[in-house]
XYZ file of C-alpha atoms in Angstrom:
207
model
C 97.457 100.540 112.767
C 97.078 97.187 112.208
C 98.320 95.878 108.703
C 95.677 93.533 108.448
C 92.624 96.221 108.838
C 94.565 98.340 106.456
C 95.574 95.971 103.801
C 92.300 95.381 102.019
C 92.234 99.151 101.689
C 95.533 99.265 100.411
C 94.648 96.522 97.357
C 92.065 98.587 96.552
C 94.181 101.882 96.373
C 96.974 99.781 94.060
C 93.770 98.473 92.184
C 92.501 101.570 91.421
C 95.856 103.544 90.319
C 97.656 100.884 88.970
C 100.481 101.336 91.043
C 102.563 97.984 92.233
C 102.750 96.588 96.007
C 106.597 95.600 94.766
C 107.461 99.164 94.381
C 105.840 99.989 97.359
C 108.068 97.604 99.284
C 111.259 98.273 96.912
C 110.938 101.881 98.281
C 110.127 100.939 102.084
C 113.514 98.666 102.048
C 115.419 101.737 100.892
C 114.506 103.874 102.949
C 114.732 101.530 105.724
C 118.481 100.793 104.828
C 119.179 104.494 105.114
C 117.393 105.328 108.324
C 120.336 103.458 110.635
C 122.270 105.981 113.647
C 121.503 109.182 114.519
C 119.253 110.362 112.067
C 116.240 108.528 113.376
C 113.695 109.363 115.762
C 111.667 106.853 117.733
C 107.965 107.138 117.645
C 107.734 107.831 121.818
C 108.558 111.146 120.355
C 105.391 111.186 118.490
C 103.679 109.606 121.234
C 104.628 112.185 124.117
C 104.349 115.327 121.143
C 100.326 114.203 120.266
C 98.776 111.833 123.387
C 95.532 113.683 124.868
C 96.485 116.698 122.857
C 94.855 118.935 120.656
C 96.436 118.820 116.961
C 96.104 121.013 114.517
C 96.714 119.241 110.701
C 97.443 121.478 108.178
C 97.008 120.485 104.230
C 98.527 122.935 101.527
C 95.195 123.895 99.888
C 95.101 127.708 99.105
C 92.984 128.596 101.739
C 95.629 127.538 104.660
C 97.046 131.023 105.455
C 93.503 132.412 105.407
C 92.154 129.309 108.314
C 95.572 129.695 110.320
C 93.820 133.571 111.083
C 91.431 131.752 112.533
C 92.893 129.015 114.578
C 95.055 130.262 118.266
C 97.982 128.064 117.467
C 99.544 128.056 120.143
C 97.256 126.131 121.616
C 97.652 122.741 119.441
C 100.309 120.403 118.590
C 100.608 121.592 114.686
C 101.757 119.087 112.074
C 102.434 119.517 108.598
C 101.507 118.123 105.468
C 103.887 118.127 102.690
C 103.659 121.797 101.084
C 101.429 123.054 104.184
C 104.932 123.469 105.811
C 106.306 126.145 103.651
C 103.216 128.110 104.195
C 103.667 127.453 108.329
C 107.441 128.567 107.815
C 106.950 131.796 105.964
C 104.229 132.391 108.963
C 107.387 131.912 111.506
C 105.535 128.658 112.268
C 107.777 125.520 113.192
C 105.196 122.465 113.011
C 106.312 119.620 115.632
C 105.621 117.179 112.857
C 106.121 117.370 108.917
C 104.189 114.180 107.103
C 106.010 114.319 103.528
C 106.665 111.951 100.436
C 109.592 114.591 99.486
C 107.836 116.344 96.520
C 106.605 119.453 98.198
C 109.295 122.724 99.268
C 111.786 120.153 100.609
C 114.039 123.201 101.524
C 111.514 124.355 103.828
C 110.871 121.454 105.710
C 114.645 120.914 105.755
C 114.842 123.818 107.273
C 112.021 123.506 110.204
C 113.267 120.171 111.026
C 116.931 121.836 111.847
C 114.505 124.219 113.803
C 113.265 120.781 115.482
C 110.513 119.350 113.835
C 110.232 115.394 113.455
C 109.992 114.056 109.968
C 107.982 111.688 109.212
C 109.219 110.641 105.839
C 107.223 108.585 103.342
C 108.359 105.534 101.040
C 106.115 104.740 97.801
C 107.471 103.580 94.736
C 107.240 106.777 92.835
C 109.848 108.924 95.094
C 112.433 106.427 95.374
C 114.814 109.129 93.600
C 114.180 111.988 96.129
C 114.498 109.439 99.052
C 118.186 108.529 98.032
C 118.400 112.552 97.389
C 116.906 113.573 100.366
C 116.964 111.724 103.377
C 120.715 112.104 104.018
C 119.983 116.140 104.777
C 117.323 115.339 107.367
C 117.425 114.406 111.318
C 115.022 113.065 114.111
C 112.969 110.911 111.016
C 110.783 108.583 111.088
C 110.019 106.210 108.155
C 106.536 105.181 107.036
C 105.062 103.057 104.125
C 101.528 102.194 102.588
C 102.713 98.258 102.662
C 103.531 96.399 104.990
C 105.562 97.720 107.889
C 109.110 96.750 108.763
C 111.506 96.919 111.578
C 112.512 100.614 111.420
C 109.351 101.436 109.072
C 105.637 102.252 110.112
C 102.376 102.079 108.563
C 100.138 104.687 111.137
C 97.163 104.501 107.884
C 96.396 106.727 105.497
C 97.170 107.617 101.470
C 98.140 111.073 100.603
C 100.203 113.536 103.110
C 97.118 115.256 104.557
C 95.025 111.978 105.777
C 98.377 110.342 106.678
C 98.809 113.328 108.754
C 95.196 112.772 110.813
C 95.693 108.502 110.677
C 99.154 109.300 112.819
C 97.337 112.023 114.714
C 94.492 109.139 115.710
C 97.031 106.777 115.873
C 99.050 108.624 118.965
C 95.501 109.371 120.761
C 95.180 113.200 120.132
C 92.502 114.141 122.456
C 91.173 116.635 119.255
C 91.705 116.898 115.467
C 91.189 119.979 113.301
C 91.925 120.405 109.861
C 93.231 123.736 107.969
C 94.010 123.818 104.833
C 91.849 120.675 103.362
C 89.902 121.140 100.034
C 88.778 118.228 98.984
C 86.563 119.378 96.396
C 89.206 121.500 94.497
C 88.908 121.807 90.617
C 92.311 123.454 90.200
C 94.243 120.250 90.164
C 95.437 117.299 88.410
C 93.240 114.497 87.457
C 95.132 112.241 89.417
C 95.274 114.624 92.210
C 91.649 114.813 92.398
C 91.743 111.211 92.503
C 93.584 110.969 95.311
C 91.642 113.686 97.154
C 88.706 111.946 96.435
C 90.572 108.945 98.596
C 92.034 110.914 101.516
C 88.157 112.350 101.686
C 87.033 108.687 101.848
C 89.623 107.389 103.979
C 89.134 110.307 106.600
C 85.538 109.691 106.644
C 85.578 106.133 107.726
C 88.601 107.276 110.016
């Protein structure tokens, strides 16, 4: 992705919630300092897990188990957003890639990245807490942002955990994308959640 592309999009997304580019970068810095050794994972993982391969994203809408019935797994490169991963785990599903911001079952995906899945961890300013409370108790992570990138930290596109998922599946060259799990209509949320789903539908569509 390049930062320049994505930035206007970004000011527009900080506009919009009210949220603050220094807490944004505050978060990215930490999570940066923590991702040093062998906990990290370089991103020719990701590259060799999703080039010219067929990837199946899966968002944790209520109709996931229910479109998994329908999709032959084994025959895409499954990643995981957020929640989506406790739903793949009870299913005896380990996803090669979990996309979280650390507010979904973080005991699940725990667990399926000791089973081997890469984590691509998220830094925004509002989960600065379960970063310094998480991160220590994962391996094989990458580290991503909304701001700008740094050294050790990525910006592959994307808002919420779902459409971050299919920016980083675009961003690797996956030869396919399908989506499980997505509602982006859903009127059982949060106000703000609906908000946001209203951006990852946007953001996906000029994707």
């Amino acid at each position: 992705m390049d930062f320049k592309k994505w930035e206007p999009v970004y000011e527009a997304i900080l506009e919009d919630f009210g949220f603050l580019r220094e807490e944004d970068e505050n978060a990215a810095n930490i999570l940066s300092h923590l991702l040093i050794g062998p906990n990290t994972a370089s991103t020719d993982v990701l590259e060799e897990l999703i080039s010219r391969k067929d990837v199946l994203v899966c968002g944790n809408a209520p109709t996931l188990a229910q479109e998994l019935d329908q999709v032959n797994i084994e025959d895409h490169v499954v990643i995981a957003a957020d929640g989506a991963t406790a739903t793949l785990v009870d299913r005896g599903i380990i996803p090669a890639v979990i996309v979280t911001d650390l507010d979904g079952d973080v005991e699940k995906e725990i667990q399926a990245n000791k089973e081997g899945s890469i984590a691509v961890i998220h830094a925004h300013g509002d989960n600065i807490e379960l970063i310094f409370k998480y991160v220590p108790r994962f391996n094989n992570i990458i580290g991503t942002t909304q701001a700008a990138p740094l050294s050790n930290i990525y910006n592959f596109g994307g808002f919420t955990d779902g459409d971050r998922c299919v920016f980083l599946a675009g961003e690797f060259n996956a030869a396919s994308i399908t989506l499980a799990g997505f509602d982006f209509d859903d009127e059982n949320v949060t106000e703000m959640k609906h908000k946001k789903l209203g951006w990852a539908k946007k953001l996906l569509g000029v994707l």
